[in-house]
């Protein structure tokens, strides 16, 4: 099985994104439409499910409390959207690497496939967004790694959108910037994908805890929500505590950007402050398995119709 693009099979993966756009010009056309779509500002938490870096979630259109799913702040990271039309479900993931994540990424595909995997005519719609023409070419390598992974799986995928690299790049003062940092998928509008910015107040529970995964030595891609369960779940993990974190909290924004970002020149304005909040959290919780995940139990929340997350 393989990825198909406009009814053509991607039998052999090209070596560059430019070659993919050259071979399948409809992909570039659709990507250009997406970057020209007006940005949605998501500022009210009602009905919103947000995933951050190293997370994914699966949402069905019969969810009682949630009707939109998305993510933001992707620079070299990529956003993967999988749509299962037979079960009216969608998966959104915020991926920073594919290294040692075959098992987790396969589980993500199985989560959104549901009961349809035995049907020969079944396929998932695949969209990949994010990444830009960065100096180190990290974005392009991640794009090609993701396409190779999905092309190798014994599942049919229809690649609907590939909004990456040159198409997702603008230049200002000699610096390349991403155009799209985030997307929202609206289940009430036939899974339409829109460029989106999620305000910090709509990003769900325990954001500093979830963002601290980048300090963990474990490679991970964690499912945080599935409509079938109805619970926002943060599974136990640990991280590396550094004694310098107390000092990092008081460092300049430039220090934070240059030491903790893969793309310091183009991060969102709130990135340094958000990182300092993560460091502050870790300073107060140097041993999360003892202070946060007591008895090795997950931290769980359920959504309310008013957009609140209620701790269980």
PDB file of C-alpha atoms in Angstrom, residues 59-246:
ATOM      1  CA  UNK A  59     -11.544  13.641  17.953  1.00  0.00           C
ATOM      2  CA  UNK A  60     -14.849  12.356  16.565  1.00  0.00           C
ATOM      3  CA  UNK A  61     -17.692  14.523  15.375  1.00  0.00           C
ATOM      4  CA  UNK A  62     -20.038  13.043  17.986  1.00  0.00           C
ATOM      5  CA  UNK A  63     -17.900  14.345  20.865  1.00  0.00           C
ATOM      6  CA  UNK A  64     -20.245  16.005  23.337  1.00  0.00           C
ATOM      7  CA  UNK A  65     -17.902  18.812  24.367  1.00  0.00           C
ATOM      8  CA  UNK A  66     -15.264  19.307  21.665  1.00  0.00           C
ATOM      9  CA  UNK A  67     -15.696  20.365  18.035  1.00  0.00           C
ATOM     10  CA  UNK A  68     -12.300  21.800  17.058  1.00  0.00           C
ATOM     11  CA  UNK A  69      -8.788  20.420  17.293  1.00  0.00           C
ATOM     12  CA  UNK A  70      -5.481  22.046  16.443  1.00  0.00           C
ATOM     13  CA  UNK A  71      -1.973  23.059  17.348  1.00  0.00           C
ATOM     14  CA  UNK A  72       0.350  26.043  17.010  1.00  0.00           C
ATOM     15  CA  UNK A  73       3.961  27.278  17.342  1.00  0.00           C
ATOM     16  CA  UNK A  74       5.383  24.907  14.717  1.00  0.00           C
ATOM     17  CA  UNK A  75       8.541  26.278  13.118  1.00  0.00           C
ATOM     18  CA  UNK A  76      10.717  23.340  12.060  1.00  0.00           C
ATOM     19  CA  UNK A  77       8.140  21.002  13.624  1.00  0.00           C
ATOM     20  CA  UNK A  78       5.385  19.551  11.444  1.00  0.00           C
ATOM     21  CA  UNK A  79       1.649  19.243  11.914  1.00  0.00           C
ATOM     22  CA  UNK A  80       0.095  15.990  10.735  1.00  0.00           C
ATOM     23  CA  UNK A  81      -3.657  15.704  10.185  1.00  0.00           C
ATOM     24  CA  UNK A  82      -5.281  12.317   9.518  1.00  0.00           C
ATOM     25  CA  UNK A  83      -8.982  12.167   8.616  1.00  0.00           C
ATOM     26  CA  UNK A  84     -11.078   9.005   8.724  1.00  0.00           C
ATOM     27  CA  UNK A  85     -14.276   9.847   6.868  1.00  0.00           C
ATOM     28  CA  UNK A  86     -15.909   6.483   7.498  1.00  0.00           C
ATOM     29  CA  UNK A  87     -15.813   7.040  11.247  1.00  0.00           C
ATOM     30  CA  UNK A  88     -16.005  10.857  11.070  1.00  0.00           C
ATOM     31  CA  UNK A  89     -12.840  11.246  13.110  1.00  0.00           C
ATOM     32  CA  UNK A  90      -9.676  13.292  12.867  1.00  0.00           C
ATOM     33  CA  UNK A  91      -6.228  13.068  14.409  1.00  0.00           C
ATOM     34  CA  UNK A  92      -3.866  16.032  14.833  1.00  0.00           C
ATOM     35  CA  UNK A  93      -0.223  15.588  15.833  1.00  0.00           C
ATOM     36  CA  UNK A  94       2.606  18.044  16.520  1.00  0.00           C
ATOM     37  CA  UNK A  95       5.799  16.207  15.546  1.00  0.00           C
ATOM     38  CA  UNK A  96       9.383  17.384  15.998  1.00  0.00           C
ATOM     39  CA  UNK A  97      11.165  14.208  14.858  1.00  0.00           C
ATOM     40  CA  UNK A  98      10.532  10.675  13.632  1.00  0.00           C
ATOM     41  CA  UNK A  99      13.616   9.209  15.335  1.00  0.00           C
ATOM     42  CA  UNK A 100      12.746   6.050  17.282  1.00  0.00           C
ATOM     43  CA  UNK A 101       9.032   6.826  17.013  1.00  0.00           C
ATOM     44  CA  UNK A 102       7.846   4.116  14.613  1.00  0.00           C
ATOM     45  CA  UNK A 103       5.800   2.400  17.309  1.00  0.00           C
ATOM     46  CA  UNK A 104       4.148   5.598  18.563  1.00  0.00           C
ATOM     47  CA  UNK A 105       3.412   6.880  15.055  1.00  0.00           C
ATOM     48  CA  UNK A 106       1.958   3.529  14.036  1.00  0.00           C
ATOM     49  CA  UNK A 107      -0.244   3.531  17.136  1.00  0.00           C
ATOM     50  CA  UNK A 108      -1.459   6.998  16.157  1.00  0.00           C
ATOM     51  CA  UNK A 109      -2.553   5.697  12.760  1.00  0.00           C
ATOM     52  CA  UNK A 110      -4.322   2.735  14.361  1.00  0.00           C
ATOM     53  CA  UNK A 111      -6.089   5.071  16.813  1.00  0.00           C
ATOM     54  CA  UNK A 112      -7.694   7.059  14.027  1.00  0.00           C
ATOM     55  CA  UNK A 113      -8.379   4.013  11.838  1.00  0.00           C
ATOM     56  CA  UNK A 114     -10.685   2.528  14.451  1.00  0.00           C
ATOM     57  CA  UNK A 115     -12.520  -0.547  13.151  1.00  0.00           C
ATOM     58  CA  UNK A 116     -11.919   0.125   9.459  1.00  0.00           C
ATOM     59  CA  UNK A 117      -8.523  -1.493   9.000  1.00  0.00           C
ATOM     60  CA  UNK A 118      -9.921  -4.731   7.551  1.00  0.00           C
ATOM     61  CA  UNK A 119     -11.708  -3.061   4.646  1.00  0.00           C
ATOM     62  CA  UNK A 120      -9.758  -3.224   1.390  1.00  0.00           C
ATOM     63  CA  UNK A 121     -11.079   0.095   0.072  1.00  0.00           C
ATOM     64  CA  UNK A 122     -10.304   1.986   3.255  1.00  0.00           C
ATOM     65  CA  UNK A 123      -7.974   4.975   3.230  1.00  0.00           C
ATOM     66  CA  UNK A 124      -7.003   7.863   5.470  1.00  0.00           C
ATOM     67  CA  UNK A 125      -6.687  11.435   4.270  1.00  0.00           C
ATOM     68  CA  UNK A 126      -3.235  12.765   5.106  1.00  0.00           C
ATOM     69  CA  UNK A 127      -2.214  16.415   5.371  1.00  0.00           C
ATOM     70  CA  UNK A 128       1.232  17.648   6.417  1.00  0.00           C
ATOM     71  CA  UNK A 129       1.859  21.296   7.262  1.00  0.00           C
ATOM     72  CA  UNK A 130       4.567  23.331   8.911  1.00  0.00           C
ATOM     73  CA  UNK A 131       8.266  23.541   8.417  1.00  0.00           C
ATOM     74  CA  UNK A 132       9.916  26.182   6.232  1.00  0.00           C
ATOM     75  CA  UNK A 133      13.194  26.798   4.403  1.00  0.00           C
ATOM     76  CA  UNK A 134      15.404  26.931   7.489  1.00  0.00           C
ATOM     77  CA  UNK A 135      19.166  27.294   7.218  1.00  0.00           C
ATOM     78  CA  UNK A 136      19.900  23.808   8.564  1.00  0.00           C
ATOM     79  CA  UNK A 137      17.302  22.109   6.315  1.00  0.00           C
ATOM     80  CA  UNK A 138      15.779  20.423   9.367  1.00  0.00           C
ATOM     81  CA  UNK A 139      12.271  21.033   8.079  1.00  0.00           C
ATOM     82  CA  UNK A 140      12.826  19.356   4.730  1.00  0.00           C
ATOM     83  CA  UNK A 141      14.439  16.313   6.337  1.00  0.00           C
ATOM     84  CA  UNK A 142      11.429  15.932   8.635  1.00  0.00           C
ATOM     85  CA  UNK A 143       9.008  16.292   5.701  1.00  0.00           C
ATOM     86  CA  UNK A 144      10.740  13.519   3.772  1.00  0.00           C
ATOM     87  CA  UNK A 145      11.003  11.297   6.865  1.00  0.00           C
ATOM     88  CA  UNK A 146       7.269  11.615   7.487  1.00  0.00           C
ATOM     89  CA  UNK A 147       6.365  10.853   3.883  1.00  0.00           C
ATOM     90  CA  UNK A 148       8.672   7.834   3.893  1.00  0.00           C
ATOM     91  CA  UNK A 149       7.091   6.536   7.103  1.00  0.00           C
ATOM     92  CA  UNK A 150       3.534   6.778   5.816  1.00  0.00           C
ATOM     93  CA  UNK A 151       4.472   5.411   2.406  1.00  0.00           C
ATOM     94  CA  UNK A 152       5.954   2.300   4.038  1.00  0.00           C
ATOM     95  CA  UNK A 153       2.917   1.496   6.204  1.00  0.00           C
ATOM     96  CA  UNK A 154       0.425  -1.164   5.011  1.00  0.00           C
ATOM     97  CA  UNK A 155      -2.316   1.474   4.927  1.00  0.00           C
ATOM     98  CA  UNK A 156      -3.747   3.518   2.070  1.00  0.00           C
ATOM     99  CA  UNK A 157      -3.242   7.262   2.422  1.00  0.00           C
ATOM    100  CA  UNK A 158      -4.511  10.037   0.185  1.00  0.00           C
ATOM    101  CA  UNK A 159      -2.182  13.009   0.518  1.00  0.00           C
ATOM    102  CA  UNK A 160      -4.543  15.971   0.455  1.00  0.00           C
ATOM    103  CA  UNK A 161      -2.181  18.747   1.492  1.00  0.00           C
ATOM    104  CA  UNK A 162       1.567  19.242   1.711  1.00  0.00           C
ATOM    105  CA  UNK A 163       2.131  22.807   2.886  1.00  0.00           C
ATOM    106  CA  UNK A 164       5.837  22.827   3.733  1.00  0.00           C
ATOM    107  CA  UNK A 165       9.238  24.189   2.784  1.00  0.00           C
ATOM    108  CA  UNK A 166       9.253  26.895   0.068  1.00  0.00           C
ATOM    109  CA  UNK A 167       5.452  27.258  -0.047  1.00  0.00           C
ATOM    110  CA  UNK A 168       5.343  27.880   3.712  1.00  0.00           C
ATOM    111  CA  UNK A 169       8.160  30.430   3.683  1.00  0.00           C
ATOM    112  CA  UNK A 170       8.240  34.201   3.539  1.00  0.00           C
ATOM    113  CA  UNK A 171      11.386  36.337   3.630  1.00  0.00           C
ATOM    114  CA  UNK A 172      11.778  39.485   5.696  1.00  0.00           C
ATOM    115  CA  UNK A 173      15.043  41.416   6.172  1.00  0.00           C
ATOM    116  CA  UNK A 174      16.959  38.511   4.714  1.00  0.00           C
ATOM    117  CA  UNK A 175      15.479  35.972   7.145  1.00  0.00           C
ATOM    118  CA  UNK A 176      13.176  33.121   6.160  1.00  0.00           C
ATOM    119  CA  UNK A 177      10.038  32.824   8.290  1.00  0.00           C
ATOM    120  CA  UNK A 178       7.243  30.252   8.366  1.00  0.00           C
ATOM    121  CA  UNK A 179       3.908  31.526   7.083  1.00  0.00           C
ATOM    122  CA  UNK A 180       1.741  28.998   8.899  1.00  0.00           C
ATOM    123  CA  UNK A 181       2.651  28.200  12.505  1.00  0.00           C
ATOM    124  CA  UNK A 182      -0.592  26.468  13.467  1.00  0.00           C
ATOM    125  CA  UNK A 183      -3.789  24.977  12.093  1.00  0.00           C
ATOM    126  CA  UNK A 184      -7.299  24.267  13.322  1.00  0.00           C
ATOM    127  CA  UNK A 185      -9.565  21.495  12.093  1.00  0.00           C
ATOM    128  CA  UNK A 186     -13.269  22.228  12.465  1.00  0.00           C
ATOM    129  CA  UNK A 187     -15.401  19.093  12.770  1.00  0.00           C
ATOM    130  CA  UNK A 188     -18.568  21.091  12.159  1.00  0.00           C
ATOM    131  CA  UNK A 189     -17.292  22.213   8.755  1.00  0.00           C
ATOM    132  CA  UNK A 190     -16.418  18.865   7.153  1.00  0.00           C
ATOM    133  CA  UNK A 191     -12.893  18.719   8.614  1.00  0.00           C
ATOM    134  CA  UNK A 192     -11.804  21.942   6.952  1.00  0.00           C
ATOM    135  CA  UNK A 193      -8.199  22.838   7.829  1.00  0.00           C
ATOM    136  CA  UNK A 194      -7.467  26.531   8.449  1.00  0.00           C
ATOM    137  CA  UNK A 195      -4.333  28.432   9.450  1.00  0.00           C
ATOM    138  CA  UNK A 196      -4.832  29.308  13.104  1.00  0.00           C
ATOM    139  CA  UNK A 197      -3.342  31.024  16.104  1.00  0.00           C
ATOM    140  CA  UNK A 198      -4.325  29.635  19.505  1.00  0.00           C
ATOM    141  CA  UNK A 199      -4.178  32.084  22.388  1.00  0.00           C
ATOM    142  CA  UNK A 200      -2.533  30.726  25.531  1.00  0.00           C
ATOM    143  CA  UNK A 201      -5.865  30.611  27.393  1.00  0.00           C
ATOM    144  CA  UNK A 202      -7.253  27.937  25.040  1.00  0.00           C
ATOM    145  CA  UNK A 203      -4.351  25.494  25.134  1.00  0.00           C
ATOM    146  CA  UNK A 204      -5.771  23.143  27.710  1.00  0.00           C
ATOM    147  CA  UNK A 205      -4.606  21.927  31.107  1.00  0.00           C
ATOM    148  CA  UNK A 206      -1.103  21.770  32.589  1.00  0.00           C
ATOM    149  CA  UNK A 207       0.639  23.421  29.648  1.00  0.00           C
ATOM    150  CA  UNK A 208       3.973  23.845  31.469  1.00  0.00           C
ATOM    151  CA  UNK A 209       3.969  20.179  32.480  1.00  0.00           C
ATOM    152  CA  UNK A 210       3.176  19.033  28.954  1.00  0.00           C
ATOM    153  CA  UNK A 211       5.773  21.366  27.443  1.00  0.00           C
ATOM    154  CA  UNK A 212       8.437  20.019  29.796  1.00  0.00           C
ATOM    155  CA  UNK A 213       8.565  16.784  27.774  1.00  0.00           C
ATOM    156  CA  UNK A 214      11.358  18.322  25.718  1.00  0.00           C
ATOM    157  CA  UNK A 215      13.574  17.855  28.800  1.00  0.00           C
ATOM    158  CA  UNK A 216      12.850  14.130  28.886  1.00  0.00           C
ATOM    159  CA  UNK A 217      15.394  11.638  27.598  1.00  0.00           C
ATOM    160  CA  UNK A 218      12.523   9.540  26.259  1.00  0.00           C
ATOM    161  CA  UNK A 219      11.534   9.935  22.627  1.00  0.00           C
ATOM    162  CA  UNK A 220       7.793  10.251  22.706  1.00  0.00           C
ATOM    163  CA  UNK A 221       4.622  11.068  20.851  1.00  0.00           C
ATOM    164  CA  UNK A 222       1.834  10.840  23.400  1.00  0.00           C
ATOM    165  CA  UNK A 223      -1.886  10.510  22.822  1.00  0.00           C
ATOM    166  CA  UNK A 224      -3.549  12.962  25.179  1.00  0.00           C
ATOM    167  CA  UNK A 225      -7.200  12.593  24.164  1.00  0.00           C
ATOM    168  CA  UNK A 226      -9.556  10.230  22.354  1.00  0.00           C
ATOM    169  CA  UNK A 227     -13.273  10.849  22.056  1.00  0.00           C
ATOM    170  CA  UNK A 228     -13.923   7.182  22.818  1.00  0.00           C
ATOM    171  CA  UNK A 229     -12.437   7.688  26.270  1.00  0.00           C
ATOM    172  CA  UNK A 230     -13.407  11.325  26.794  1.00  0.00           C
ATOM    173  CA  UNK A 231     -10.430  11.985  29.080  1.00  0.00           C
ATOM    174  CA  UNK A 232      -7.448  14.289  28.597  1.00  0.00           C
ATOM    175  CA  UNK A 233      -4.642  12.107  29.879  1.00  0.00           C
ATOM    176  CA  UNK A 234      -1.038  13.092  30.652  1.00  0.00           C
ATOM    177  CA  UNK A 235       0.897   9.876  31.124  1.00  0.00           C
ATOM    178  CA  UNK A 236       3.797   9.696  33.597  1.00  0.00           C
ATOM    179  CA  UNK A 237       7.209  10.792  32.418  1.00  0.00           C
ATOM    180  CA  UNK A 238      10.370  12.135  33.946  1.00  0.00           C
ATOM    181  CA  UNK A 239      12.849  14.752  32.786  1.00  0.00           C
ATOM    182  CA  UNK A 240      16.341  15.989  33.364  1.00  0.00           C
ATOM    183  CA  UNK A 241      16.624  18.569  36.099  1.00  0.00           C
ATOM    184  CA  UNK A 242      19.420  21.111  35.733  1.00  0.00           C
ATOM    185  CA  UNK A 243      20.594  23.214  38.651  1.00  0.00           C
ATOM    186  CA  UNK A 244      21.071  26.142  36.232  1.00  0.00           C
ATOM    187  CA  UNK A 245      17.308  26.342  35.681  1.00  0.00           C
ATOM    188  CA  UNK A 246      16.966  28.725  38.594  1.00  0.00           C
TER     189      UNK A 246
END
